[in-house]
PDB file of C-alpha atoms in Angstrom:
ATOM      1  CA  MET A 280     -12.466  -2.419  18.319  1.00 39.00           C
ATOM      2  CA  THR A 281     -12.883   0.703  16.500  1.00 41.00           C
ATOM      3  CA  ALA A 282     -11.336   1.443  13.341  1.00 47.00           C
ATOM      4  CA  SER A 283      -9.067   4.445  14.946  1.00 46.00           C
ATOM      5  CA  LEU A 284      -7.895   2.486  17.901  1.00 42.00           C
ATOM      6  CA  LEU A 285      -6.700  -0.119  15.520  1.00 46.00           C
ATOM      7  CA  THR A 286      -4.717   2.296  13.060  1.00 48.00           C
ATOM      8  CA  ARG A 287      -2.793   3.370  16.927  1.00 55.00           C
ATOM      9  CA  MET A 288      -1.901   0.130  17.683  1.00 61.00           C
ATOM     10  CA  PRO A 289       1.916  -0.579  17.204  1.00 66.00           C
ATOM     11  CA  ILE A 290       2.680  -2.762  14.152  1.00 78.00           C
ATOM     12  CA  SER A 291       6.016  -4.569  13.559  1.00 84.00           C
ATOM     13  CA  VAL A 292       7.884  -3.860  10.214  1.00 86.00           C
ATOM     14  CA  ARG A 293       7.272  -7.605   9.239  1.00 89.00           C
ATOM     15  CA  GLU A 294       3.616  -7.248   9.892  1.00 91.00           C
ATOM     16  CA  TRP A 295       3.411  -3.843   7.732  1.00 91.00           C
ATOM     17  CA  ARG A 296       5.102  -5.695   4.943  1.00 91.00           C
ATOM     18  CA  MET A 297       2.759  -8.586   4.926  1.00 94.00           C
ATOM     19  CA  ARG A 298      -0.436  -6.442   5.036  1.00 94.00           C
ATOM     20  CA  LEU A 299       1.091  -4.127   2.199  1.00 94.00           C
ATOM     21  CA  THR A 300       2.135  -7.405   0.224  1.00 95.00           C
ATOM     22  CA  ASP A 301      -1.824  -8.616   0.985  1.00 96.00           C
ATOM     23  CA  LEU A 302      -3.168  -4.961  -0.404  1.00 97.00           C
ATOM     24  CA  CYS A 303      -0.800  -5.006  -3.525  1.00 96.00           C
ATOM     25  CA  HIS A 304      -2.390  -8.451  -4.163  1.00 96.00           C
ATOM     26  CA  ARG A 305      -5.858  -7.702  -3.120  1.00 97.00           C
ATOM     27  CA  SER A 306      -5.842  -4.432  -5.392  1.00 96.00           C
ATOM     28  CA  ALA A 307      -4.464  -5.917  -8.272  1.00 96.00           C
ATOM     29  CA  MET A 308      -7.123  -8.683  -8.305  1.00 96.00           C
ATOM     30  CA  ALA A 309     -10.275  -6.158  -7.316  1.00 96.00           C
ATOM     31  CA  GLU A 310     -13.372  -5.028  -9.110  1.00 96.00           C
ATOM     32  CA  ALA A 311     -14.026  -1.267  -9.525  1.00 95.00           C
ATOM     33  CA  GLN A 312     -16.757  -1.506  -6.720  1.00 96.00           C
ATOM     34  CA  ASP A 313     -13.695  -2.145  -4.053  1.00 96.00           C
ATOM     35  CA  GLU A 314     -11.886   0.752  -4.878  1.00 96.00           C
ATOM     36  CA  GLY A 315     -12.883   3.082  -1.568  1.00 96.00           C
ATOM     37  CA  THR A 316     -11.880  -0.321   0.499  1.00 96.00           C
ATOM     38  CA  MET A 317      -8.253  -0.714  -1.063  1.00 97.00           C
ATOM     39  CA  LEU A 318      -7.549   2.925  -1.046  1.00 97.00           C
ATOM     40  CA  ARG A 319      -8.771   3.126   2.276  1.00 97.00           C
ATOM     41  CA  MET A 320      -6.644   0.290   3.573  1.00 96.00           C
ATOM     42  CA  GLY A 321      -3.663   2.094   1.777  1.00 95.00           C
ATOM     43  CA  TYR A 322      -4.241   5.164   3.674  1.00 95.00           C
ATOM     44  CA  HIS A 323      -4.449   3.167   6.994  1.00 94.00           C
ATOM     45  CA  LEU A 324      -1.095   1.248   6.214  1.00 92.00           C
ATOM     46  CA  LEU A 325       0.614   4.511   5.069  1.00 90.00           C
ATOM     47  CA  SER A 326      -0.483   6.088   8.442  1.00 89.00           C
ATOM     48  CA  ARG A 327       1.198   3.083  10.538  1.00 86.00           C
ATOM     49  CA  LEU A 328       4.586   3.577   9.036  1.00 82.00           C
ATOM     50  CA  PRO A 329       6.960   2.247  11.429  1.00 76.00           C
ATOM     51  CA  ASP A 330       9.412   4.842  10.831  1.00 70.00           C
ATOM     52  CA  LYS A 331       7.719   8.123  11.718  1.00 62.00           C
ATOM     53  CA  ASP A 332      10.266  10.455  11.157  1.00 57.00           C
ATOM     54  CA  SER A 333       9.915   9.109   7.559  1.00 69.00           C
ATOM     55  CA  LEU A 334       8.953  11.453   4.473  1.00 69.00           C
ATOM     56  CA  LEU A 335       7.248   8.423   3.165  1.00 75.00           C
ATOM     57  CA  ALA A 336       3.911   9.150   5.552  1.00 74.00           C
ATOM     58  CA  ASP A 337       4.148  13.017   6.455  1.00 80.00           C
ATOM     59  CA  HIS A 338       2.131  13.849   3.186  1.00 87.00           C
ATOM     60  CA  LEU A 339      -0.966  12.346   4.011  1.00 90.00           C
ATOM     61  CA  PRO A 340      -3.863  14.906   3.840  1.00 93.00           C
ATOM     62  CA  PRO A 341      -6.119  14.586   7.220  1.00 93.00           C
ATOM     63  CA  GLU A 342      -8.480  11.291   7.250  1.00 94.00           C
ATOM     64  CA  ALA A 343     -11.488  13.455   7.045  1.00 95.00           C
ATOM     65  CA  ARG A 344     -10.577  15.029   3.755  1.00 95.00           C
ATOM     66  CA  PHE A 345      -9.367  11.573   2.348  1.00 96.00           C
ATOM     67  CA  ASP A 346     -12.630   9.985   3.577  1.00 96.00           C
ATOM     68  CA  THR A 347     -14.645  12.855   1.659  1.00 96.00           C
ATOM     69  CA  TRP A 348     -12.692  12.170  -1.739  1.00 96.00           C
ATOM     70  CA  LEU A 349     -13.779   8.448  -1.604  1.00 96.00           C
ATOM     71  CA  ALA A 350     -17.196   9.286  -0.651  1.00 96.00           C
ATOM     72  CA  ALA A 351     -17.228  11.529  -3.535  1.00 96.00           C
ATOM     73  CA  GLY A 352     -15.925   9.029  -5.945  1.00 95.00           C
ATOM     74  CA  THR A 353     -12.498  10.783  -6.573  1.00 96.00           C
ATOM     75  CA  HIS A 354     -10.520   7.675  -6.406  1.00 97.00           C
ATOM     76  CA  ASP A 355      -7.990   8.415  -8.716  1.00 96.00           C
ATOM     77  CA  SER A 356      -7.193  11.840  -6.855  1.00 95.00           C
ATOM     78  CA  ALA A 357      -7.076   9.694  -3.506  1.00 97.00           C
ATOM     79  CA  ALA A 358      -4.931   7.440  -5.050  1.00 97.00           C
ATOM     80  CA  LEU A 359      -2.625  10.209  -6.044  1.00 96.00           C
ATOM     81  CA  ALA A 360      -2.611  11.602  -2.570  1.00 95.00           C
ATOM     82  CA  LEU A 361      -1.167   8.406  -1.244  1.00 95.00           C
ATOM     83  CA  ILE A 362       1.871   8.829  -3.073  1.00 94.00           C
ATOM     84  CA  PRO A 363       4.539  10.823  -1.215  1.00 90.00           C
ATOM     85  CA  GLU A 364       5.824  13.932  -2.863  1.00 89.00           C
ATOM     86  CA  THR A 365       9.110  12.681  -2.948  1.00 88.00           C
ATOM     87  CA  GLY A 366       8.337   9.346  -5.025  1.00 92.00           C
ATOM     88  CA  SER A 367       7.301   9.474  -8.385  1.00 94.00           C
ATOM     89  CA  PHE A 368       4.650   7.205 -10.787  1.00 96.00           C
ATOM     90  CA  LEU A 369       3.703   6.199 -13.995  1.00 96.00           C
ATOM     91  CA  LEU A 370       0.197   5.269 -14.970  1.00 95.00           C
ATOM     92  CA  SER A 371      -1.311   3.729 -18.364  1.00 96.00           C
ATOM     93  CA  ARG A 372      -4.192   2.109 -19.577  1.00 93.00           C
ATOM     94  CA  ASN A 373      -4.568  -0.435 -22.531  1.00 90.00           C
ATOM     95  CA  GLY A 374      -7.131  -0.950 -24.816  1.00 88.00           C
ATOM     96  CA  ASP A 375      -9.099  -3.643 -22.865  1.00 89.00           C
ATOM     97  CA  GLY A 376      -9.212  -1.251 -19.983  1.00 88.00           C
ATOM     98  CA  THR A 377      -6.597  -2.726 -17.741  1.00 92.00           C
ATOM     99  CA  CYS A 378      -4.566  -0.588 -16.064  1.00 96.00           C
ATOM    100  CA  LEU A 379      -0.780  -0.319 -15.358  1.00 96.00           C
ATOM    101  CA  ALA A 380       1.260   1.766 -12.577  1.00 97.00           C
ATOM    102  CA  SER A 381       4.752   2.097 -11.806  1.00 96.00           C
ATOM    103  CA  VAL A 382       5.738   3.772  -8.503  1.00 96.00           C
ATOM    104  CA  MET A 383       9.213   4.734  -7.567  1.00 95.00           C
ATOM    105  CA  LEU A 384      10.227   5.647  -4.081  1.00 91.00           C
ATOM    106  CA  PRO A 385      13.082   7.206  -2.343  1.00 87.00           C
ATOM    107  CA  GLY A 386      15.682   4.192  -1.109  1.00 84.00           C
ATOM    108  CA  LEU A 387      14.368   1.814  -4.060  1.00 89.00           C
ATOM    109  CA  ASP A 388      16.753   0.567  -6.616  1.00 88.00           C
ATOM    110  CA  GLU A 389      14.091   0.334  -9.149  1.00 91.00           C
ATOM    111  CA  GLU A 390      10.325   0.825  -9.699  1.00 93.00           C
ATOM    112  CA  MET A 391       7.765  -1.309  -8.916  1.00 95.00           C
ATOM    113  CA  THR A 392       4.612  -2.140 -11.260  1.00 95.00           C
ATOM    114  CA  SER A 393       1.467  -3.654 -10.818  1.00 95.00           C
ATOM    115  CA  GLU A 394      -1.786  -3.872 -12.513  1.00 95.00           C
ATOM    116  CA  GLY A 395      -5.523  -3.232 -11.769  1.00 96.00           C
ATOM    117  CA  THR A 396      -8.805  -2.769 -13.393  1.00 96.00           C
ATOM    118  CA  THR A 397      -8.584   1.243 -12.851  1.00 96.00           C
ATOM    119  CA  PRO A 398      -6.284   3.343 -12.409  1.00 97.00           C
ATOM    120  CA  ALA A 399      -6.538   3.724  -8.648  1.00 97.00           C
ATOM    121  CA  LEU A 400      -6.251   0.145  -8.309  1.00 97.00           C
ATOM    122  CA  ALA A 401      -3.134   0.018 -10.211  1.00 97.00           C
ATOM    123  CA  LEU A 402      -1.676   2.563  -8.389  1.00 97.00           C
ATOM    124  CA  VAL A 403      -2.354   1.810  -4.800  1.00 97.00           C
ATOM    125  CA  SER A 404      -1.413  -1.889  -5.592  1.00 97.00           C
ATOM    126  CA  ALA A 405       2.143  -0.516  -7.337  1.00 97.00           C
ATOM    127  CA  LEU A 406       2.577   1.647  -4.158  1.00 96.00           C
ATOM    128  CA  ALA A 407       1.942  -1.089  -1.754  1.00 96.00           C
ATOM    129  CA  ALA A 408       4.588  -3.037  -3.655  1.00 95.00           C
ATOM    130  CA  ALA A 409       6.939  -0.311  -3.377  1.00 94.00           C
ATOM    131  CA  LEU A 410       6.499   0.208   0.249  1.00 92.00           C
ATOM    132  CA  ALA A 411       6.796  -3.073   1.371  1.00 91.00           C
ATOM    133  CA  THR A 412      10.147  -3.263  -0.484  1.00 89.00           C
ATOM    134  CA  VAL A 413      11.431   0.123   0.918  1.00 84.00           C
ATOM    135  CA  ASP A 414      13.974   0.239   3.646  1.00 75.00           C
ATOM    136  CA  VAL A 415      12.231   1.337   7.022  1.00 66.00           C
ATOM    137  CA  HIS A 416      14.361   1.702  10.118  1.00 52.00           C
ATOM    138  CA  GLY A 417      17.321   0.134   8.336  1.00 42.00           C
ATOM    139  CA  GLN A 418      15.744  -2.998   7.309  1.00 40.00           C
ATOM    140  CA  ALA A 419      14.473  -4.318   4.114  1.00 43.00           C
ATOM    141  CA  GLY A 420      12.546  -7.424   3.289  1.00 46.00           C
ATOM    142  CA  ASP A 421      12.187  -9.807   5.907  1.00 41.00           C
ATOM    143  CA  ALA A 422      12.894  -7.488   8.979  1.00 35.00           C
ATOM    144  CA  GLU A 423      13.006  -9.579  12.356  1.00 36.00           C
ATOM    145  CA  ALA A 424       9.367 -10.000  13.565  1.00 34.00           C
ATOM    146  CA  THR A 425       7.953  -8.942  16.931  1.00 28.00           C
ATOM    147  CA  HIS A 426       4.794 -11.311  16.352  1.00 30.00           C
ATOM    148  CA  THR A 427       4.808 -14.999  15.554  1.00 29.00           C
ATOM    149  CA  VAL A 428       3.959 -14.926  11.622  1.00 35.00           C
ATOM    150  CA  ASP A 429       2.039 -17.962   9.991  1.00 37.00           C
ATOM    151  CA  VAL A 430       5.342 -19.007   7.472  1.00 39.00           C
ATOM    152  CA  ALA A 431       2.725 -20.479   4.834  1.00 39.00           C
ATOM    153  CA  ARG A 432       0.998 -17.352   4.928  1.00 40.00           C
ATOM    154  CA  GLU A 433       4.117 -15.148   4.732  1.00 43.00           C
ATOM    155  CA  GLU A 434       5.472 -17.297   1.587  1.00 45.00           C
ATOM    156  CA  LEU A 435       1.893 -17.548  -0.219  1.00 43.00           C
ATOM    157  CA  TRP A 436       1.860 -13.302  -0.084  1.00 43.00           C
ATOM    158  CA  ARG A 437       5.906 -13.002  -0.891  1.00 46.00           C
ATOM    159  CA  THR A 438       5.139 -13.365  -4.545  1.00 48.00           C
ATOM    160  CA  PRO A 439       1.350 -13.001  -5.867  1.00 51.00           C
ATOM    161  CA  SER A 440       0.416 -15.276  -8.275  1.00 53.00           C
ATOM    162  CA  GLY A 441      -0.860 -13.738 -11.505  1.00 55.00           C
ATOM    163  CA  ILE A 442      -0.042 -10.020 -10.758  1.00 54.00           C
ATOM    164  CA  ALA A 443       2.674  -8.633 -12.873  1.00 53.00           C
ATOM    165  CA  LEU A 444       5.205  -7.155 -10.501  1.00 53.00           C
ATOM    166  CA  HIS A 445       8.429  -5.823 -12.061  1.00 49.00           C
TER     167      HIS A 445
END
């Protein structure tokens, strides 16, 4: 199947959350050369937001423009483009180069914080954590699934080990 066909296929809220949690974990553990892949995954998951009327996805730039930014290596700009205008973020880097990002979205009681080897990876990881928590269709956390999910896999990604999520 082509990538464009996959992005149009329906996805349950539970599967969407699991994929976001996976993206959060993978982005926090990724090396700098994986920025484009993680950002593209973030774009595709945001474009598949189960609530099509949500303000969380209507800000996305056209996919061709986003891909141009990735091809040009402007990963920080691409990561910032993923954050909705109604959201807020903080980004910092310590002396050893590790980056921390916090993202706050409407509907959350507190910000979600994650780390990464680059600013873009930290931002996409924190954004994925925030999106996995935010209310979609009036459902937060563990929404009823429309697909059978491997419970062991779900438990593995519920709280990624070695990741600073606050």
